[in-house]
Short mmCIF file of C-alpha atoms and ligand atoms in Angstrom, two decimals:
data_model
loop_
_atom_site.label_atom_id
_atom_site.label_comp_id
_atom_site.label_asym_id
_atom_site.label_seq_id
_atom_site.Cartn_x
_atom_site.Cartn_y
_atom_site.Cartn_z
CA UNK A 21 2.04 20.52 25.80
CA UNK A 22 2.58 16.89 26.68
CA UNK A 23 1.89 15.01 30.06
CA UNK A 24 4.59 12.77 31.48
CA UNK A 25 7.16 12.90 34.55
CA UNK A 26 10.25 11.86 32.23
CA UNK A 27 10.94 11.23 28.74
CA UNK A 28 13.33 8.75 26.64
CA UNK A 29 15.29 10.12 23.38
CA UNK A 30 15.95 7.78 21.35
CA UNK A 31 18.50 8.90 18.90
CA UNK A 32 17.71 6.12 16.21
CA UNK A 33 14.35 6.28 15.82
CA UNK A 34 12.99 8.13 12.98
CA UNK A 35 9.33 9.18 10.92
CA UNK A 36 9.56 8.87 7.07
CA UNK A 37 7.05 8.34 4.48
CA UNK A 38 6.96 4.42 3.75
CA UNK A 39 5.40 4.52 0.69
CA UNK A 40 9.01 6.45 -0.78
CA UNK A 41 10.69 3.69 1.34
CA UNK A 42 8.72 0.92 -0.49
CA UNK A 43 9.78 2.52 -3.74
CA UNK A 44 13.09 2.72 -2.94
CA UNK A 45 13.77 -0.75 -1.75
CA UNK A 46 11.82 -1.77 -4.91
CA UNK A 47 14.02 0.26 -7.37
CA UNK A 48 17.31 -1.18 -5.85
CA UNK A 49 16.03 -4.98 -5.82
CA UNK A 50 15.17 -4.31 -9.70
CA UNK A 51 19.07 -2.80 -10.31
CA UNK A 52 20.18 -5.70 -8.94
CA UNK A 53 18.13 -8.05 -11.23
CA UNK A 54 15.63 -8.96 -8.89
CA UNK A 55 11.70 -8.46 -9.71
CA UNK A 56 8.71 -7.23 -7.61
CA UNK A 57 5.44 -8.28 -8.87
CA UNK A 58 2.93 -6.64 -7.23
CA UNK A 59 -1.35 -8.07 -7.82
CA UNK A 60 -0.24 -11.31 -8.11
CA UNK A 61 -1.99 -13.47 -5.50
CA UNK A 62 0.26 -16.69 -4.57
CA UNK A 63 -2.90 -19.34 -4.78
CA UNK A 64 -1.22 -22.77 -4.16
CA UNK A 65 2.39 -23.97 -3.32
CA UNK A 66 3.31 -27.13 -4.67
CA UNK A 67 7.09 -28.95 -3.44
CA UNK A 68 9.12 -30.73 -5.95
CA UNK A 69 12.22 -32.85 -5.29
CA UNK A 70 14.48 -29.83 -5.94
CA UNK A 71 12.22 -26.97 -6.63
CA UNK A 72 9.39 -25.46 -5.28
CA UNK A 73 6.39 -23.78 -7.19
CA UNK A 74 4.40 -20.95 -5.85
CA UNK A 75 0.67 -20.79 -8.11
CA UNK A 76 -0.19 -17.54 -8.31
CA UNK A 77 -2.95 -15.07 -10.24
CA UNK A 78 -0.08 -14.72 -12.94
CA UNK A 79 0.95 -17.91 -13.18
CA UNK A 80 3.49 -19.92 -11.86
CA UNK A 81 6.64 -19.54 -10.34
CA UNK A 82 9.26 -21.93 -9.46
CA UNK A 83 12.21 -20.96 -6.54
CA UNK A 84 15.27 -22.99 -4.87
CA UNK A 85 14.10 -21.76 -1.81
CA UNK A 86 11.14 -19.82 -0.30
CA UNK A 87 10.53 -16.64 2.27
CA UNK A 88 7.09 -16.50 3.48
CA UNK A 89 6.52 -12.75 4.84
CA UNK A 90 2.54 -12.83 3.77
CA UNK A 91 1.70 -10.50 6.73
CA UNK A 92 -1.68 -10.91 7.64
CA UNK A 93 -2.08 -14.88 5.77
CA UNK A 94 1.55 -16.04 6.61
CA UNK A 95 0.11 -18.74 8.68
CA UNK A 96 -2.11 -19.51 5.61
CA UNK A 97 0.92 -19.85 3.54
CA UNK A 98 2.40 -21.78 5.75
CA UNK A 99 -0.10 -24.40 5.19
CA UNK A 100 -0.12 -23.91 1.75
CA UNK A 101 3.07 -25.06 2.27
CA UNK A 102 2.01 -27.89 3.58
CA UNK A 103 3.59 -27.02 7.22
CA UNK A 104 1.80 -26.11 10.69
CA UNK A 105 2.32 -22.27 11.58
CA UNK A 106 1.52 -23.44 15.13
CA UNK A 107 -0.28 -20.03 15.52
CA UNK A 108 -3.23 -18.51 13.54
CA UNK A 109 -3.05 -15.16 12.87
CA UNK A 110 -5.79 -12.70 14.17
CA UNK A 111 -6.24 -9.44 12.52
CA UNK A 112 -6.91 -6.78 14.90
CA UNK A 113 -7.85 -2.70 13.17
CA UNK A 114 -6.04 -0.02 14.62
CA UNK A 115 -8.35 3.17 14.11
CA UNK A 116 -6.71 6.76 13.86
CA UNK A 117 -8.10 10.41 14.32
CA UNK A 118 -5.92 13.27 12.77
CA UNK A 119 -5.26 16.45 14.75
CA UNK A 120 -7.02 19.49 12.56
CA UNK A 121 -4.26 21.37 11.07
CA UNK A 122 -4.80 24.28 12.95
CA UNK A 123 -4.00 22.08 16.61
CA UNK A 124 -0.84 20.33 14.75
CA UNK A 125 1.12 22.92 16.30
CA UNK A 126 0.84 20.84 19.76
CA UNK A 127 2.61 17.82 18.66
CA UNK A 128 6.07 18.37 17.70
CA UNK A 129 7.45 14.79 17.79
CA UNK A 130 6.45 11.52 19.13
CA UNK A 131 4.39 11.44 22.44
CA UNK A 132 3.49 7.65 23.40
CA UNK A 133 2.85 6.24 26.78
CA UNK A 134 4.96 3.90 28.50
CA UNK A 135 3.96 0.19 27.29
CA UNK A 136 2.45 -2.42 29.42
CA UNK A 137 4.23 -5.53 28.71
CA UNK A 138 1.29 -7.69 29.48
CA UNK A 139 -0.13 -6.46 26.03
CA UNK A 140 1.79 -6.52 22.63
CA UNK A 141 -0.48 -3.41 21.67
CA UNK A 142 1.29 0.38 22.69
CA UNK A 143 -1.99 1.97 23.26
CA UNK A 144 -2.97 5.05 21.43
CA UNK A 145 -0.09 7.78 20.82
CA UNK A 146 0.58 11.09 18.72
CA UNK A 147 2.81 10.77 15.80
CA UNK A 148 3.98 13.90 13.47
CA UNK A 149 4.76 12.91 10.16
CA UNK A 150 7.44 14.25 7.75
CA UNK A 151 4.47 16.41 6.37
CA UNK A 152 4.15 17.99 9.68
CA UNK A 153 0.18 15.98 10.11
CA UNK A 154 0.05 14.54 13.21
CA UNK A 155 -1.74 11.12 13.85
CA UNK A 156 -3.45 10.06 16.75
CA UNK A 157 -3.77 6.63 17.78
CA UNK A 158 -4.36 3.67 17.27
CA UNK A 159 -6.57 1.65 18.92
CA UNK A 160 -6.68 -1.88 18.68
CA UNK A 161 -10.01 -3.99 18.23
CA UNK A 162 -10.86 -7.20 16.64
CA UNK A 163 -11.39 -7.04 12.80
CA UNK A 164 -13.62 -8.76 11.30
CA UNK A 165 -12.64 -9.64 8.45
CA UNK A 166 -8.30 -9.90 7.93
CA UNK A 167 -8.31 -6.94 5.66
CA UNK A 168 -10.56 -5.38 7.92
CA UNK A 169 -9.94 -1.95 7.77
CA UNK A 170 -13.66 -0.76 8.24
CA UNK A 171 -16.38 -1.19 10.75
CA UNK A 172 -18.33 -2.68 7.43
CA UNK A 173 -15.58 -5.37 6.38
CA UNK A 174 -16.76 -8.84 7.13
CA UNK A 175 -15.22 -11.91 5.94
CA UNK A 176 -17.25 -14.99 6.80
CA UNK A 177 -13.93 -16.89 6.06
CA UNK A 178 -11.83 -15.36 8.32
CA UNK A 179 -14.53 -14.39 11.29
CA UNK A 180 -15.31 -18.29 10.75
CA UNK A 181 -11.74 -19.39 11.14
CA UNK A 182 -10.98 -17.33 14.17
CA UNK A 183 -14.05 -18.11 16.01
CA UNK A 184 -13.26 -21.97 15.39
CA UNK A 185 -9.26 -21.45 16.63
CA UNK A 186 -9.28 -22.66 20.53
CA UNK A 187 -6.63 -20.08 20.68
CA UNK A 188 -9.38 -17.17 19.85
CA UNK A 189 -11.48 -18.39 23.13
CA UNK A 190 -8.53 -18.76 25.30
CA UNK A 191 -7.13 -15.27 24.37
CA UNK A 192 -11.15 -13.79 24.73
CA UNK A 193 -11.24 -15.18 27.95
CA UNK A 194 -7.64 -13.69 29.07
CA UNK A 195 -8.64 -10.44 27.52
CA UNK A 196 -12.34 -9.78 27.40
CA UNK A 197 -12.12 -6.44 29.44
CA UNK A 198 -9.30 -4.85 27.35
CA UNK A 199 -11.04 -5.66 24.10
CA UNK A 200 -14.66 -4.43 25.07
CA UNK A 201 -12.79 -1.36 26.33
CA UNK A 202 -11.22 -0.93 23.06
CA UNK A 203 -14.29 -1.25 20.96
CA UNK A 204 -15.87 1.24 23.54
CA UNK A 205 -13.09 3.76 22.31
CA UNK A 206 -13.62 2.64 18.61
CA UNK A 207 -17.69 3.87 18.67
CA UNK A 208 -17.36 6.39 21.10
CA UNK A 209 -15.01 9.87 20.19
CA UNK A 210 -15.23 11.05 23.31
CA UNK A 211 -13.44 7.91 25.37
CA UNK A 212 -11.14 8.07 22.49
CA UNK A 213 -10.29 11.80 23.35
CA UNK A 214 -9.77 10.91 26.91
CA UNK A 215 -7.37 7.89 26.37
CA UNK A 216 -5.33 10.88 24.45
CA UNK A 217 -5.85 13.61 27.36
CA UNK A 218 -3.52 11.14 29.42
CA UNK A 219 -0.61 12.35 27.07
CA UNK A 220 -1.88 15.89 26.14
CA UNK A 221 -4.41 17.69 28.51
CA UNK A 222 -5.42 20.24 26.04
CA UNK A 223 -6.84 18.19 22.82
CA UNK A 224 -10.41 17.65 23.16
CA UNK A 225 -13.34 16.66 20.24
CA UNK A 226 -13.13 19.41 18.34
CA UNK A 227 -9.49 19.07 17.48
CA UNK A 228 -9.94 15.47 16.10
CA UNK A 229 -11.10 14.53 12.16
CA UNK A 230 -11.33 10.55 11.60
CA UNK A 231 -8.21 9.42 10.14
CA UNK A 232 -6.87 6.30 8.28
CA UNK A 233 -6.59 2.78 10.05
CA UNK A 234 -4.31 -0.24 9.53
CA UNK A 235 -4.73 -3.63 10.44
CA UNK A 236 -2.28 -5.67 12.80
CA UNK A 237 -1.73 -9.39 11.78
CA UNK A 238 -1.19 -10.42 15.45
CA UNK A 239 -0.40 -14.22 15.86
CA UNK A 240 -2.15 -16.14 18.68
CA UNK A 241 -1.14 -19.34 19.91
CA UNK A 242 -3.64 -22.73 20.99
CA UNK A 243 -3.11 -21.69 24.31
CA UNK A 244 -4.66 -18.14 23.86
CA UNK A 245 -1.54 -15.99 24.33
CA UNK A 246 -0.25 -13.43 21.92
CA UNK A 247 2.94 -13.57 20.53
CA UNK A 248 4.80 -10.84 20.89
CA UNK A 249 7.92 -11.53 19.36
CA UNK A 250 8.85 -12.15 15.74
CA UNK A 251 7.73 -16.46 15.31
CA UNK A 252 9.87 -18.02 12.39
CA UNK A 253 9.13 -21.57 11.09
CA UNK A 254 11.82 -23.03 9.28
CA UNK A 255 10.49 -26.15 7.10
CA UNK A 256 13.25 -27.38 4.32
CA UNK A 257 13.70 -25.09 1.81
CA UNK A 258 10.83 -22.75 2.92
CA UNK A 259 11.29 -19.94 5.71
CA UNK A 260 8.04 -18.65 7.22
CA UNK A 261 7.87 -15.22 9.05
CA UNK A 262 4.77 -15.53 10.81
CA UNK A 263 4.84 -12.61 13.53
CA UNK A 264 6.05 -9.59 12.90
CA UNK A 265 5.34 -6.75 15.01
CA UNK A 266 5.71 -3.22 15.69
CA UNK A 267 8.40 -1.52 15.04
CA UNK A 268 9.15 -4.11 11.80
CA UNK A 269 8.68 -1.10 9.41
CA UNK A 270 11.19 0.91 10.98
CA UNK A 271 13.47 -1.62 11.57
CA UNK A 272 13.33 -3.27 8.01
CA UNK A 273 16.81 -2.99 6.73
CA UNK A 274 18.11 -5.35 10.19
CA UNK A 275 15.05 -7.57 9.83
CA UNK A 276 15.88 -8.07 6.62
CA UNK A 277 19.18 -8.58 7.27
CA UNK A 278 18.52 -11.33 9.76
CA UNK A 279 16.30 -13.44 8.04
CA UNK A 280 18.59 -13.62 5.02
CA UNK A 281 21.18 -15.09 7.54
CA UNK A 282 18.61 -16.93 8.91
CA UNK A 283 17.06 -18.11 5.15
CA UNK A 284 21.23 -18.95 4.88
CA UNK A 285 21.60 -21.39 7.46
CA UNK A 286 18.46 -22.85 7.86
CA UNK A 287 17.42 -23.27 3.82
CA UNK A 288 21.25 -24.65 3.41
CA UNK A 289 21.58 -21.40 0.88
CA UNK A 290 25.41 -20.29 -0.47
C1 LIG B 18 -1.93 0.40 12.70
C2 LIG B 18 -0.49 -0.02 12.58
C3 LIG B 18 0.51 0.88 12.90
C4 LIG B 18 1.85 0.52 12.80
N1 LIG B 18 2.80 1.44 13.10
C5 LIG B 18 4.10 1.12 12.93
C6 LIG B 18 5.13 2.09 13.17
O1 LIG B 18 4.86 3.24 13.50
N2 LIG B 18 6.42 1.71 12.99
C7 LIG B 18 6.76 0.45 12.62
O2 LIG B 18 7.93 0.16 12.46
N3 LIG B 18 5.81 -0.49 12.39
C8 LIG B 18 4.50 -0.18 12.54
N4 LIG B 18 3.53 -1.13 12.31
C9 LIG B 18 3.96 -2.52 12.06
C10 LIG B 18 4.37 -2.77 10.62
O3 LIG B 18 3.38 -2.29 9.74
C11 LIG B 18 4.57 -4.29 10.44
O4 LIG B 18 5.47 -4.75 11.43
C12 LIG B 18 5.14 -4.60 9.07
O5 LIG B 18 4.29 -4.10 8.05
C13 LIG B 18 5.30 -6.10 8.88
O6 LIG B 18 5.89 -6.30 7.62
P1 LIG B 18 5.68 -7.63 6.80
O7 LIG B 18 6.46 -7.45 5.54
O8 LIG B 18 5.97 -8.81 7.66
O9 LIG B 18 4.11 -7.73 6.50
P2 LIG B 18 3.19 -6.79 5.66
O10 LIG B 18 3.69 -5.39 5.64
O11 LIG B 18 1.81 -7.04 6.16
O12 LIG B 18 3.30 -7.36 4.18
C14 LIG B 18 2.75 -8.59 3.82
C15 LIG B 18 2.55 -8.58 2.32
O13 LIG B 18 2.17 -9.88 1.88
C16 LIG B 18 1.20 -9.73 0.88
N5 LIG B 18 0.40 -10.96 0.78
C17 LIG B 18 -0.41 -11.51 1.71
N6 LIG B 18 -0.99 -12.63 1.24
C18 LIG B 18 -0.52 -12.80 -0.01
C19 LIG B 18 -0.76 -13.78 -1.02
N7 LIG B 18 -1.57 -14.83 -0.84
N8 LIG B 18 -0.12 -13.63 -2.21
C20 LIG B 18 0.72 -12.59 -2.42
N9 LIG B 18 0.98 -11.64 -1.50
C21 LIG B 18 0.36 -11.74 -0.32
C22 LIG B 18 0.38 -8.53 1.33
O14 LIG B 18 -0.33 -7.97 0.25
C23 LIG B 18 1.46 -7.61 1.86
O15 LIG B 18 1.97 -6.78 0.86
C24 LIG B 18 2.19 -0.79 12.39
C25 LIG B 18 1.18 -1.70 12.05
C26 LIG B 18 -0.15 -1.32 12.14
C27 LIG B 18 -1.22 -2.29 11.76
#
């Protein structure tokens, strides 16, 4: 059923269900004596002569060394920390419908369009999960708020922080078509429909029920453009991640893997 005039396989790419592999990398950081405390907001960083104490909800916690990977308030972290991120990090919602479980049928694996490099955002796409539901989407407009996964979330905090970021401007003025377009598709089901006809003629309104949404912490730099490539800030004993994008989830276990080596050399760990 889908449009295209070629298509890639790609062998190594996969769909799972993330919450099981959350659980799982969980499970095997606790057998090997590790400990993930989850509600526990880190509040305050403080850096001692050979320590370094995160504040947090539950208390305090003191570390050799320290691996920032706060998603959507690394760059908040980071100057927790006491460093510059260099970027501020702008939250932008990514809005999904579900195909009707009747029209599943039409989506067998992964449809998405070919990217435009001159945006960090894919552009919406149809994704079957393990359950056999297919997603469709997402979008990508400006959230209002960093955990922003509503219309109705508003943060005056964060809307006040990104509106007073030159960076925000710059990037508004670069990109003021593209994002009035996207909130177009955001209040309006049928543009949304049509960005989708481009990969598969045959859904229309009827065959769409609104679905979940996430929200992207994409970094933007003074100058207004997006990164679009992981951004690490190494500062003594403290790593930061600060931009990590698509596809970071599926690609944990390497990413993982290279900021340990990374944490090794540049934090001076054994
Ligand atoms: C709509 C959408 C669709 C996506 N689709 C895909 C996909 O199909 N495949 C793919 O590979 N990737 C996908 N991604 C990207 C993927 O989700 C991210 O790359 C990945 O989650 C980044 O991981 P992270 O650990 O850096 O940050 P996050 O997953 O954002 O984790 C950051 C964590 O830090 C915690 N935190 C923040 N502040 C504090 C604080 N003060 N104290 C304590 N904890 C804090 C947060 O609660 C959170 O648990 C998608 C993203 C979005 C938004």
């Amino acid at each position: 059923h889908a449009n295209g005039v070629r298509a890639l396989v790609v062998p190594s790419t996969g769909v799972t269900d993330y919450a099981k592999v959350c659980e799982k990398y969980a499970e095997l950081i606790s057998s090997r004596g590790g400990t993930v405390r989850t509600s526990t907001v880190a509040t305050g960083i403080r850096r001692l002569a050979n320590e370094i104490v995160v504040e947090t909800s539950q208390g305090a916690f003191s570390a050799g060394a320290l691996i920032n990977c706060a998603g959507l308030f690394s760059d908040r972290i980071s100057r927790m920390a006491g460093d510059d991120p260099g970027v501020m990090i702008v939250p932008f919602r990514g809005e999904y419908y579900d195909l009707t479980p009747e029209r599943a049928s039409l989506v067998r694996a992964l449809i998405y369009p070919v990217p435009d490099p001159r945006f960090p955002f894919l552009g919406v796409h149809f994704t079957r999960r393990v359950t056999g539901k297919v997603d469709a989407g997402p979008n990508a407009v400006f959230a209002l708020a960093r955990e922003g996964y509503r219309h109705s979330d508003i943060s005056v905090r964060d809307l006040a922080a990104s509106l007073a970021f030159p960076g925000f401007w710059r990037m508004a003025r670069q990109h003021w078509r593209n994002g009035i377009e996207e909130y177009r598709r955001s209040l309006s089901k049928p543009m949304f429909v049509r960005a989708l006809q481009r990969l598969l003629p045959e859904i229309g309104e009827g065959d769409l029920i609104p679905g979940g949404s996430g929200v992207r912490a994409q970094a933007v730099r003074p100058d207004g453009t997006l990164v679009d490539d992981f951004q690490f800030v190494a500062s003594g004993k403290v790593l930061h991640v600060l931009n990590v994008p698509s596809p970071a989830a599926t690609a944990s276990l390497v990413i993982g893997k290279t900021i340990v080596q990374m944490a090794a050399d540049s934090l001076e760990l054994s």
